[in-house]
XYZ file of C-alpha atoms in Angstrom:
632
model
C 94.746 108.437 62.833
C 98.058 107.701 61.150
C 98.062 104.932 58.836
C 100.932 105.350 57.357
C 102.902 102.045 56.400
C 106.677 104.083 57.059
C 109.229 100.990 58.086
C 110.082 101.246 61.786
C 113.566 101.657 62.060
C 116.046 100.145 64.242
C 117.588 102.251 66.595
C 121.523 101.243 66.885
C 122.628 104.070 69.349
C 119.974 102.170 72.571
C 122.503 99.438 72.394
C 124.880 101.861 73.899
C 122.639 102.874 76.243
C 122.048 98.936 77.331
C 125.850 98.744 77.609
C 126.130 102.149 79.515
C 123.453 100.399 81.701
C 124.446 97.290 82.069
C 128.218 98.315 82.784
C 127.215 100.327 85.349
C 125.204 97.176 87.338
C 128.192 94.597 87.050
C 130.497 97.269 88.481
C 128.430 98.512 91.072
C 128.306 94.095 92.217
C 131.503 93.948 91.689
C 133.011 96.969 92.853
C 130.557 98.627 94.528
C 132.514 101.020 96.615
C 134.129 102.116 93.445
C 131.176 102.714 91.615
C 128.459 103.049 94.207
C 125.823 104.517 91.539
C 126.253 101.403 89.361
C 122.891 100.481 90.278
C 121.420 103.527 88.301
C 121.910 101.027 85.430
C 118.400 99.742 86.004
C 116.446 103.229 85.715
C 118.386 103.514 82.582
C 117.116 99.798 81.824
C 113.207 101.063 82.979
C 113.237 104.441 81.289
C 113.945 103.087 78.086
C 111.658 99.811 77.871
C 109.010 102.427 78.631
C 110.129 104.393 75.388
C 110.416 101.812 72.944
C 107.229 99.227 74.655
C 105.267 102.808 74.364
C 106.307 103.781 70.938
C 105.442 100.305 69.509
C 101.853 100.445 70.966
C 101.058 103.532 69.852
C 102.066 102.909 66.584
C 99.737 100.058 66.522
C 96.739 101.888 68.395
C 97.016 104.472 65.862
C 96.893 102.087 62.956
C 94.453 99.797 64.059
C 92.808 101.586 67.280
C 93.768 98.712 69.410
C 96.238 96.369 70.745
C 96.193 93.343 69.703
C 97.073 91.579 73.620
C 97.516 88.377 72.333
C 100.178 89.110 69.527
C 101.646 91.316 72.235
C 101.934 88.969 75.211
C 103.411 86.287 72.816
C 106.270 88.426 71.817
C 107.217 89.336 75.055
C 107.050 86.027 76.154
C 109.080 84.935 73.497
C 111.591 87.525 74.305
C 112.333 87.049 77.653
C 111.241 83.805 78.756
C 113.999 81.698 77.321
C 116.665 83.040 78.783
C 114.991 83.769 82.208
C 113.746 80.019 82.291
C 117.293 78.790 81.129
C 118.646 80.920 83.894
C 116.547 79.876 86.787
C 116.689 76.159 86.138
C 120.372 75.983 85.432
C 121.103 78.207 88.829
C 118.726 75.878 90.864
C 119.904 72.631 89.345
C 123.950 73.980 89.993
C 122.781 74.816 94.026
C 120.934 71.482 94.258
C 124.254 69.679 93.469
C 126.768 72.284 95.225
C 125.550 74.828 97.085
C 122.113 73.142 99.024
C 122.096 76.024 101.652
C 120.668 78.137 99.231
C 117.501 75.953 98.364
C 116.082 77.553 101.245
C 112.538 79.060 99.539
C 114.040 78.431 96.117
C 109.643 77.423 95.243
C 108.988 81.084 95.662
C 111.870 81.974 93.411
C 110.641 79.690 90.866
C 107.235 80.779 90.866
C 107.987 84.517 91.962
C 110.314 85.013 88.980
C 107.570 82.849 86.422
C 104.359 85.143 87.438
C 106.642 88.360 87.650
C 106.024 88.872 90.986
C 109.405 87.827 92.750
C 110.088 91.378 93.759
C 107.002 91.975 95.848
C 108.020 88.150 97.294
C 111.478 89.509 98.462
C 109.574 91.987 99.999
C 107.681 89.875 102.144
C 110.468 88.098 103.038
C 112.582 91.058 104.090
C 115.329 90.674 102.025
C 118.188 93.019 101.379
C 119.493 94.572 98.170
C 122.492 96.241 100.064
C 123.656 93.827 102.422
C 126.834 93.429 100.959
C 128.877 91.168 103.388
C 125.869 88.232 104.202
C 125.794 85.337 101.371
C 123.012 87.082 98.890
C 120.491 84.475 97.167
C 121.743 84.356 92.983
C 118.351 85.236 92.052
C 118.276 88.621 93.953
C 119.124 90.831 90.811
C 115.466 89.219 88.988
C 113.322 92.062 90.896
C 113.345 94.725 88.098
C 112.643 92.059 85.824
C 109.434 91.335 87.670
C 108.546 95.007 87.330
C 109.133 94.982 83.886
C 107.235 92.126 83.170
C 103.620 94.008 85.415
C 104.317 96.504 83.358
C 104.297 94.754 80.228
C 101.236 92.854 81.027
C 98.913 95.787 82.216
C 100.463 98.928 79.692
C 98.673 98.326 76.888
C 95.301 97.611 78.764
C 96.038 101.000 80.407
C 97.727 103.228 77.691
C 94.394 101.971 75.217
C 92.212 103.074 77.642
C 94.151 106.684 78.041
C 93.768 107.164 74.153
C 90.127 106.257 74.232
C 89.248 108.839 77.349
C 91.689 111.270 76.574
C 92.640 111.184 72.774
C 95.489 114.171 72.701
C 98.846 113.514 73.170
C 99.180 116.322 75.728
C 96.661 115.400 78.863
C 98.002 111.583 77.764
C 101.719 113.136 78.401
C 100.565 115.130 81.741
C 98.386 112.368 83.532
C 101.121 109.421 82.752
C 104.274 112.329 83.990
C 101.375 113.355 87.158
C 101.578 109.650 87.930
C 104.831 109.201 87.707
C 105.815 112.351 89.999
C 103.459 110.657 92.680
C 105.251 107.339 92.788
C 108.608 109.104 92.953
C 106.754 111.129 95.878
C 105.839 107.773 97.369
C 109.192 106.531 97.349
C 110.216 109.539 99.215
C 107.431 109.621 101.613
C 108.499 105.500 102.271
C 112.162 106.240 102.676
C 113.329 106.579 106.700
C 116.733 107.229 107.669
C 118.388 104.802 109.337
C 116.359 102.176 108.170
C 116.760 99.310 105.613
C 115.352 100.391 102.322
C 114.871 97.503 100.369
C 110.982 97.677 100.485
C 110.975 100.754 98.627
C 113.800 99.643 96.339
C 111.928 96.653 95.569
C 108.506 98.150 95.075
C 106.844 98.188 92.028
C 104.923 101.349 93.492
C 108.041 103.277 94.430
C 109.872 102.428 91.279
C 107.451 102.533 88.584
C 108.221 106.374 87.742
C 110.996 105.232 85.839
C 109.548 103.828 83.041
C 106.569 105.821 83.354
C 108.918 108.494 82.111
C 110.002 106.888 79.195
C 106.294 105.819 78.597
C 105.507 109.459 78.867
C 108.491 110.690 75.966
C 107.311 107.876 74.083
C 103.930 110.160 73.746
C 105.474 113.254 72.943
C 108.727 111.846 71.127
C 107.045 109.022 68.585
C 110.269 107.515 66.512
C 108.213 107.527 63.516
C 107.412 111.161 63.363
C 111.140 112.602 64.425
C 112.598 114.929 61.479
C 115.647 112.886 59.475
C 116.839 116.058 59.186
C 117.398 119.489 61.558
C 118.736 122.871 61.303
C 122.224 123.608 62.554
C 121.138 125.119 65.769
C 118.019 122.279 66.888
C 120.979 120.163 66.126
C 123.711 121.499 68.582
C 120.992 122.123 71.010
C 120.047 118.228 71.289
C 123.755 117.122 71.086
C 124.761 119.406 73.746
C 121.421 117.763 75.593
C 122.824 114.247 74.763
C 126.294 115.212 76.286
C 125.602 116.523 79.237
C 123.042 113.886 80.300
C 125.183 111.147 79.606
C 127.885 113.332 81.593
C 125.314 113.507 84.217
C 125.224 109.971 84.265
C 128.365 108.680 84.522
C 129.161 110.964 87.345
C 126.225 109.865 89.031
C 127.395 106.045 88.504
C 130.383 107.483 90.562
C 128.474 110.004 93.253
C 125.212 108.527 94.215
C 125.164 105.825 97.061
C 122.016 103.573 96.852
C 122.262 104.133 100.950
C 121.750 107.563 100.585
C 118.542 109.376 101.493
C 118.915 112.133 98.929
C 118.616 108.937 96.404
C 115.397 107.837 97.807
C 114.328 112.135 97.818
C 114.253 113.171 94.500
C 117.662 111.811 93.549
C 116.540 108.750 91.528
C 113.721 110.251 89.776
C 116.186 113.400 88.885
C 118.671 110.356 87.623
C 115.468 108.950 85.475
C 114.900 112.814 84.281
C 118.190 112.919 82.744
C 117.837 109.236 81.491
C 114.566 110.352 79.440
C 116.881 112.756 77.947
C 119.583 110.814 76.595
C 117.517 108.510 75.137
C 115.184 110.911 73.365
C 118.457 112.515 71.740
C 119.221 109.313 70.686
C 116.267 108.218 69.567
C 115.988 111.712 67.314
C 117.244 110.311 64.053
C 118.470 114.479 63.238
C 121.096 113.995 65.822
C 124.194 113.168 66.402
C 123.880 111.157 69.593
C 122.879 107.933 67.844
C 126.033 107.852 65.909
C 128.275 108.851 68.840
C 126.745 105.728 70.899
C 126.991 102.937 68.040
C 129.873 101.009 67.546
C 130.188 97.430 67.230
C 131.322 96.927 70.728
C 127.966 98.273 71.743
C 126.127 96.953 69.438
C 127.740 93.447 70.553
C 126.888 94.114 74.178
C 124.075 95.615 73.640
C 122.099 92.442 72.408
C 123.521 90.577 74.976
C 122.620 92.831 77.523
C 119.686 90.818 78.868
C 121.604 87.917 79.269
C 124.334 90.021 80.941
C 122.168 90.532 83.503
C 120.734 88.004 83.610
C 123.723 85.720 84.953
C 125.715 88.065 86.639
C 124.639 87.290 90.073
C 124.818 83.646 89.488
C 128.546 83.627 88.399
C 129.710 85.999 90.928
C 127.961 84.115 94.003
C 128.922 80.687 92.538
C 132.432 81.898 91.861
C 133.526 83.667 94.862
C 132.083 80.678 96.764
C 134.767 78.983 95.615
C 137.171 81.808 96.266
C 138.955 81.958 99.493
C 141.003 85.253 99.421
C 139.738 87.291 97.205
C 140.940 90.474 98.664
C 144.806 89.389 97.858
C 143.937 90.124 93.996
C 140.334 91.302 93.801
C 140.582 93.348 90.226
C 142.217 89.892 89.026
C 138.638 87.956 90.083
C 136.951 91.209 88.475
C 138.236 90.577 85.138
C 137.833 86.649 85.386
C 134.106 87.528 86.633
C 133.284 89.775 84.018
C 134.853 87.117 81.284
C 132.607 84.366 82.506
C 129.724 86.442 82.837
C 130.059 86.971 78.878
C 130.481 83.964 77.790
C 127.938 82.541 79.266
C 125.375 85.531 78.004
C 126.934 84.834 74.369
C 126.185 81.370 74.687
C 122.772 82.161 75.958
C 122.569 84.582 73.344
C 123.843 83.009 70.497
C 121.929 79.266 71.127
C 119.128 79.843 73.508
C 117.747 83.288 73.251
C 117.678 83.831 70.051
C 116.699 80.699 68.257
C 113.817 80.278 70.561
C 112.621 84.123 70.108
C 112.021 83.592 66.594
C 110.925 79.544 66.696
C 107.832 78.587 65.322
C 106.041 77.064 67.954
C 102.621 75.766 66.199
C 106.075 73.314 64.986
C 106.694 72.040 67.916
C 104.884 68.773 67.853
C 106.640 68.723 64.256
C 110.144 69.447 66.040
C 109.659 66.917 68.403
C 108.592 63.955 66.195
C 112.398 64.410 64.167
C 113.892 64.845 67.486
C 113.213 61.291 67.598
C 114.197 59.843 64.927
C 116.695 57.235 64.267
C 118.649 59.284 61.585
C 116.668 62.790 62.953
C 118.948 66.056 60.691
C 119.043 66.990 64.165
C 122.191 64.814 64.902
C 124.352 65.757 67.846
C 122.321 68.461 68.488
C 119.582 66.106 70.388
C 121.883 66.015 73.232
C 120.852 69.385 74.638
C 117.772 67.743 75.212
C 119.511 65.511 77.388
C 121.374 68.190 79.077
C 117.987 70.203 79.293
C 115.787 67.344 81.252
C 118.556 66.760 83.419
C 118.452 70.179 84.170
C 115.017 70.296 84.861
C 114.847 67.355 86.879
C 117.825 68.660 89.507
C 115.709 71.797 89.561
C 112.912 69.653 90.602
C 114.559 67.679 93.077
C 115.672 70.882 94.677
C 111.930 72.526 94.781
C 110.321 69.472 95.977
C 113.072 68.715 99.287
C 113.614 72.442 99.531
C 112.807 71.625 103.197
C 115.146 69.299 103.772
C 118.018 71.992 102.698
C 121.010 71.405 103.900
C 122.672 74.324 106.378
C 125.945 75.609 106.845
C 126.497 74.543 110.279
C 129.914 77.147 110.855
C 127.068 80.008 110.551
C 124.141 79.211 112.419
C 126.488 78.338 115.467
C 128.142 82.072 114.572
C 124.806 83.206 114.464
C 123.617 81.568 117.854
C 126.135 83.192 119.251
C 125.925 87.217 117.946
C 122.187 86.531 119.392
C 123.340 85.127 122.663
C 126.337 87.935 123.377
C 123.899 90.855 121.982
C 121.447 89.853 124.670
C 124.009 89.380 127.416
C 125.812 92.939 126.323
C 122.344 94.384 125.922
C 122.065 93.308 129.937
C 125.225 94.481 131.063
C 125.109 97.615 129.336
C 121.685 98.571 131.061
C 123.657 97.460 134.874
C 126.240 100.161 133.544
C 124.173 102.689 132.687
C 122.224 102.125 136.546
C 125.460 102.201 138.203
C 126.169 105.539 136.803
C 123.051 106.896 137.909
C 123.641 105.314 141.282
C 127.025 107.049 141.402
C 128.144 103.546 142.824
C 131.559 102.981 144.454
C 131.675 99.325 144.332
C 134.021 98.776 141.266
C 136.568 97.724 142.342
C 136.285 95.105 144.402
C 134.044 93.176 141.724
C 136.762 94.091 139.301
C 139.369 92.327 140.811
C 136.478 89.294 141.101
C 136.251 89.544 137.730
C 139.452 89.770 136.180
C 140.561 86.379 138.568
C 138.188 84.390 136.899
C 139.475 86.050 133.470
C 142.819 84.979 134.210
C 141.675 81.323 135.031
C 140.019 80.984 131.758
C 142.842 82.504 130.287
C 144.877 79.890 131.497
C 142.903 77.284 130.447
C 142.710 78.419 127.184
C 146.665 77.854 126.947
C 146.910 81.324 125.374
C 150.764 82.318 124.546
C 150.014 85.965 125.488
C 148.634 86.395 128.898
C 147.792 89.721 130.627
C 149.242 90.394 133.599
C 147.740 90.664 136.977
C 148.367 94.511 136.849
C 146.560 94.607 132.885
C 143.714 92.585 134.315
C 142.895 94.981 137.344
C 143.156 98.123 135.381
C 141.465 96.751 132.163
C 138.820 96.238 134.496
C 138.585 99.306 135.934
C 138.742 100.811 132.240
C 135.746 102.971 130.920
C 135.505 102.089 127.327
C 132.417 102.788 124.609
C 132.908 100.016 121.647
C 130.919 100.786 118.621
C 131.242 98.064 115.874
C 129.487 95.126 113.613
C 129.307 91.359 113.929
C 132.568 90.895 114.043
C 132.497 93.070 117.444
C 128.837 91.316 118.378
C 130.541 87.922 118.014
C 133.625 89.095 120.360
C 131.664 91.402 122.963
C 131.561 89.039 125.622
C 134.914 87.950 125.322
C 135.850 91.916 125.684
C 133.828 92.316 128.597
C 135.062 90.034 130.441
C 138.422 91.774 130.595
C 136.649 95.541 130.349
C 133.945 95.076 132.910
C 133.065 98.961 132.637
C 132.812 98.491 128.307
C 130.087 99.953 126.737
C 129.379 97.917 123.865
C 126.382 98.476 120.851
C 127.486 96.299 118.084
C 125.073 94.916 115.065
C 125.016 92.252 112.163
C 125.663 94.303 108.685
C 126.383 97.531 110.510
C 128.193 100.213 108.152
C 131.264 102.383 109.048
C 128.214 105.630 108.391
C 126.104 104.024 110.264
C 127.881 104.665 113.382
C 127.767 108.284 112.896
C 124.476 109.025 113.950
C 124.821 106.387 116.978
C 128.080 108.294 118.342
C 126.882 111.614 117.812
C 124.100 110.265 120.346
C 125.796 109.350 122.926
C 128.186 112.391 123.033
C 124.947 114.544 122.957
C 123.983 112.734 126.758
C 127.011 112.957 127.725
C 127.457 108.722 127.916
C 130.591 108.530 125.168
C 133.217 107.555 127.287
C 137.145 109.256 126.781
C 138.337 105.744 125.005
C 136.547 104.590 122.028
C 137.032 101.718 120.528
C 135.779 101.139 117.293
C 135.267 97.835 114.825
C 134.016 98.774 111.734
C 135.171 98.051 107.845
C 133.754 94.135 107.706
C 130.363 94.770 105.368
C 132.245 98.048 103.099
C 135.041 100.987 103.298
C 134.179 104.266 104.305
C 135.467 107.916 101.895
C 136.890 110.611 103.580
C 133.503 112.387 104.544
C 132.375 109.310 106.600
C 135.446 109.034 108.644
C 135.585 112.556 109.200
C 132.156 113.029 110.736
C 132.949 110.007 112.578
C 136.075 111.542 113.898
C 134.422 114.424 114.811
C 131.923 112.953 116.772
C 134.144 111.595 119.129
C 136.421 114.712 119.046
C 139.794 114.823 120.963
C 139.144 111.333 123.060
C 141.467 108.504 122.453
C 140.132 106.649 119.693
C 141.128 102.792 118.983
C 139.574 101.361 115.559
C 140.482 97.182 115.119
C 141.226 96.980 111.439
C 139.333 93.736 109.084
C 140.096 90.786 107.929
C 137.731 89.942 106.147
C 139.701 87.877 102.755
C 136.295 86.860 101.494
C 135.916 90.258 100.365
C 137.258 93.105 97.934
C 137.431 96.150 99.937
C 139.498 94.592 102.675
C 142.945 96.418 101.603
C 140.745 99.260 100.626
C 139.420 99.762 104.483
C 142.971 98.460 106.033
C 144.966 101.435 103.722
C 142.428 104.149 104.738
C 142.827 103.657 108.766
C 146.715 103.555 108.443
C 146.316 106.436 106.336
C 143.965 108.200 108.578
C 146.515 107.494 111.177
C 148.225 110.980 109.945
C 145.134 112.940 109.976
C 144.080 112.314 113.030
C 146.583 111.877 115.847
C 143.961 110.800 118.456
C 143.226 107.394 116.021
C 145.337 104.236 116.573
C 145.158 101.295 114.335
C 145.019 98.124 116.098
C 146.511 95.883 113.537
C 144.121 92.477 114.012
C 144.482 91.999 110.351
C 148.222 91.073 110.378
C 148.372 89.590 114.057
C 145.538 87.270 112.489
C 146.514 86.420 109.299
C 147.616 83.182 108.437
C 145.589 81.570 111.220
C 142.696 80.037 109.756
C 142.254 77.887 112.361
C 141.046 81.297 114.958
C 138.124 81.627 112.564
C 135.219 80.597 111.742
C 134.029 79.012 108.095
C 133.779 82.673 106.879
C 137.222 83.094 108.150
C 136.339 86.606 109.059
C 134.790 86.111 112.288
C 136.833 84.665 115.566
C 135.273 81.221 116.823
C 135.913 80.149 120.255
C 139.632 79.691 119.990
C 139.925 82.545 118.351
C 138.527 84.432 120.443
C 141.024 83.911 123.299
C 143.521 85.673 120.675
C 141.071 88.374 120.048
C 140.457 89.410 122.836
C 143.856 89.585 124.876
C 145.242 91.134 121.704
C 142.847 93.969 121.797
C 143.648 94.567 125.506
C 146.733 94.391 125.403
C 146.728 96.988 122.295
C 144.660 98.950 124.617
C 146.644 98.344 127.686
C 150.292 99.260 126.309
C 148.948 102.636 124.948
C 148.072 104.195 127.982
């Protein structure tokens, strides 16, 4: 074995990689339309804590012939816990005071995120990484750092017992890259289309191949043994490696949609591939791709990266909260974002994380006596003491009457009633469907039933824009397919009550892609009726691709698509611009303008102000018909 005593160096250019990384994740929240493979950051994060956790064992297995677990353990603790405790009990003890609706299971957060198991808990609980328009919990991002921290606490156990069985780098390098290859296989294998696929993106199984990678370069690429020096042509060969994979990578920060099945098929672990090669030309101290990724703004973010991440959710969910049109100047709340999330992770930084990393703690006893004292050298500084039990005590409160959680009201009664007009659309739909079978004649005499006691609630409603007798009767009589998401769900009854012969599949979180598949369907039997009417754009825009496949799906009929308002979030001019733009692509497509006839009207909506409550709804609805109505 190699006993050498050689210094281990400190590698400046993975700071650039952490900021490369961690760019890429607080775009992707931010903007994630605009950078929809911003979430590559973490592979980037796994693949290189592999590499450098890897390299540092070995070095010590090959000095000593063991790990020394305890030393090991401490370290890590001492790295990470600080700033993940500081997190969680200053995000808990902020929604205790403000924002009680999201103490709902905050115990399993706690605990989850403490034992490094929080992603297989947000498993179990079903929760989403890519629901983008439903309130996420601030703690969501903390599942790779639950992965991480398995890995740290059973790699050296394994990797020990790999060098005692196998003893040659090579079968070492083969089994851990085998391994890896089969949970990238598993996450393909897992992945449906169609469905949600958070369980595989939260898996420890399915994402472990990541920084099995770098675990498996760390083998085969020790820092220690890497030539200071290399001829002119091994040079060029591992810059023009370097440059290309980091090419690679920032086009696939761009490119690859977290949504999309090649992702989940090969596309992730390709993404990890390339990963493992940046770093290892940047780990090569010969090259030139260490220099070309150090700089002091790197460097800078670099060290904070952790923190970075760390708070990120936290200040965008507590921030927006606050927020109630964001969509009038949303790269204005980016850059305010992004300059809170900094500060904070500086401050973090600068007087949590690192004076606690490298505090003596057989001193604590000693540290806490002079906190004490009457003239302690301490001084002013005893107050974050103060500050810190007060902390933990709000944190408290909130874990122990996490049942007693307050809820918002505005959405459970919006949610009562998606449930209650998807199960009476569900109902009506099926009576459709039998009456085309039955080749019925009976219409119209139930339309004009129908649209009388339309009109009377119509009435009632004191609405200043009625439909006419003549609208009502041949609105009835209309046959319309309506393809849409909540906002749609939450106004399908309302609809059907003037379109009795409306064909209406609407869903909570539904995507503009989504409907693709579900359009394509019904043209295939022949049940996609000759006016579609489509509500799509609340949870995300759509590129060019999407709206031409769903264009073509529907082909030449006469295609109506209600246009969001949804000011709570970014990509609400973004979806708005593309319909009236698609307006002169496709001459079949009419925008009906719901954003503008709402706007200003707070008082049609409910809390979210996105969705129409029961007045609103009155507006909604006879503004769609009449849309409808005046077109034909």
């Amino acid at each position: 074995m190699n006993t050498g005593s050689k210094k281990r160096r400190y590698i400046t250019g993975f700071d650039g990689i952490r900021t490369l990384a961690v760019i890429g994740v607080i775009l992707y929240h931010l903007v994630p339309y605009d950078i929809q493979g911003g979430f590559l950051g973490v592979p980037i994060f796994f693949v290189l804590s592999g590499y450098l956790i890897t390299d540092i064992l070995n070095e010590e297995i090959q000095k000593k012939g063991k790990v020394n677990l305890f030393s090991f353990y401490k370290k890590r603790m001492k790295r990470l816990y600080p700033g993940l405790v500081t997190m969680i009990v200053a995000t808990s003890a902020y929604i205790t005071l403000f924002q009680r609706s999201l103490l709902n299971g905050i115990r399993s957060v706690i605990f989850g995120n403490l034992l490094y198991v929080y992603n297989w808990v947000q498993v179990k609980q079903g929760q989403s990484y890519f629901d983008r328009f439903e309130v996420q919990s601030p703690f969501t991002h903390l599942w790779s750092l639950s992965i991480e921290g398995q890995f740290y606490f059973f790699w050296p156990i394994v990797l020990t017992v790999l060098w005692v069985l196998l003893r040659k780098k090579q079968p070492i390098f083969d089994t851990i890259f085998l391994i890896a290859f089969f949970s990238a296989l598993t996450m393909a294998l897992l992945y449906k289309d169609g469905q949600d696929s958070s369980r595989i993106y939260f898996g420890t199984d399915t994402r472990m191949f990541s920084i099995l990678l770098g675990t498996s370069l760390a083998i085969v690429w020790p820092s220690k043994e890497l030539k200071n020096t290399l001829q002119k042509k091994s040079r060029m060969i591992l810059g023009g490696v370097g440059i290309v994979s980091l090419g690679l990578i920032v086009w696939m920060f761009f490119s690859m949609s977290g949504e999309s099945d090649l992702t989940y098929h090969g596309g992730m672990f390709f993404f990890s591939l390339i990963s493992m090669l940046l770093i290892a030309t940047v780990a090569h101290p010969g090259a030139d791709m260490n220099r070309l990724l150090t700089n002091p703004a790197f460097t800078w973010l670099g060290k904070r990266s952790y923190g970075i991440y760390l708070y990120q959710y936290p200040v965008m969910i507590f921030y927006e909260s606050h927020v109630q049109n964001i969509a009038a100047h949303p790269w204005l709340h980016v850059v305010i974002e992004i300059s809170l999330i900094v500060i904070i992770s500086h401050l973090s930084y600068r007087y949590i994380e690192l004076p606690l990393q490298h505090f003596d703690y057989s001193r604590t006893k000693e540290v806490a006596q002079e906190f004490f004292k009457k003239k302690s050298r301490y001084g002013w500084q005893r107050l974050w003491v103060v500050g810190a039990l007060l902390l933990i005590v709000l944190t408290m409160t909130g874990a122990v009457f996490q049942p007693k959680a307050q809820s918002n009201q505005g959405g459970k009664q919006l949610e009562n009633v998606i449930k209650r007009n998807q199960k009476e659309v569900t109902e009506d739909n099926k009576k459709l469907q039998d009456k085309e079978k039955q080749n019925t004649s009976s219409v119209s005499s139930s339309s004009q039933k129908s649209a009388s006691s339309s009109s009377e609630s119509a009435q009632s409603s004191s609405e200043p824009e009625q439909l006419t007798q003549q609208q009502q009767q041949k609105a009835a009589a209309m046959q319309i397919t309506a393809i849409g998401d909540s906002v749609l769900a939450d106004g399908s009854v309302k609809l059907k009550s003037i379109f009795q012969q409306m064909y209406i599949d609407a869903k909570v979180g539904r995507q503009p892609r989504d409907a693709i598949g579900i359009l394509n369907g019904l043209a295939q039997k022949r049940q996609l009726d000759n006016t579609v009417l489509l509500s799509l754009g609340t949870n995300g825009p759509f590129n060019d691709e999407e709206l031409h496949q769903i264009m073509g799906a529907i082909g030449n009929r006469r295609v109506y698509w209600i246009n969001t308002h949804v000011p709570t979030r970014r990509w609400q001019k973004q979806v708005n611009d593309s319909l009236s733009a698609a307006t002169k692509t496709y001459p079949n497509l009419r925008v009906i303008d719901w954003y503008d006839y709402s706007n200003n009207h707070n008082n049609w909506f409910y809390d979210d102000n996105v969705h129409p409550n029961e007045y609103g709804l009155n507006y909604y609805g006879n503004f769609i018909a009449k849309e409808i109505l005046e077109d034909k």
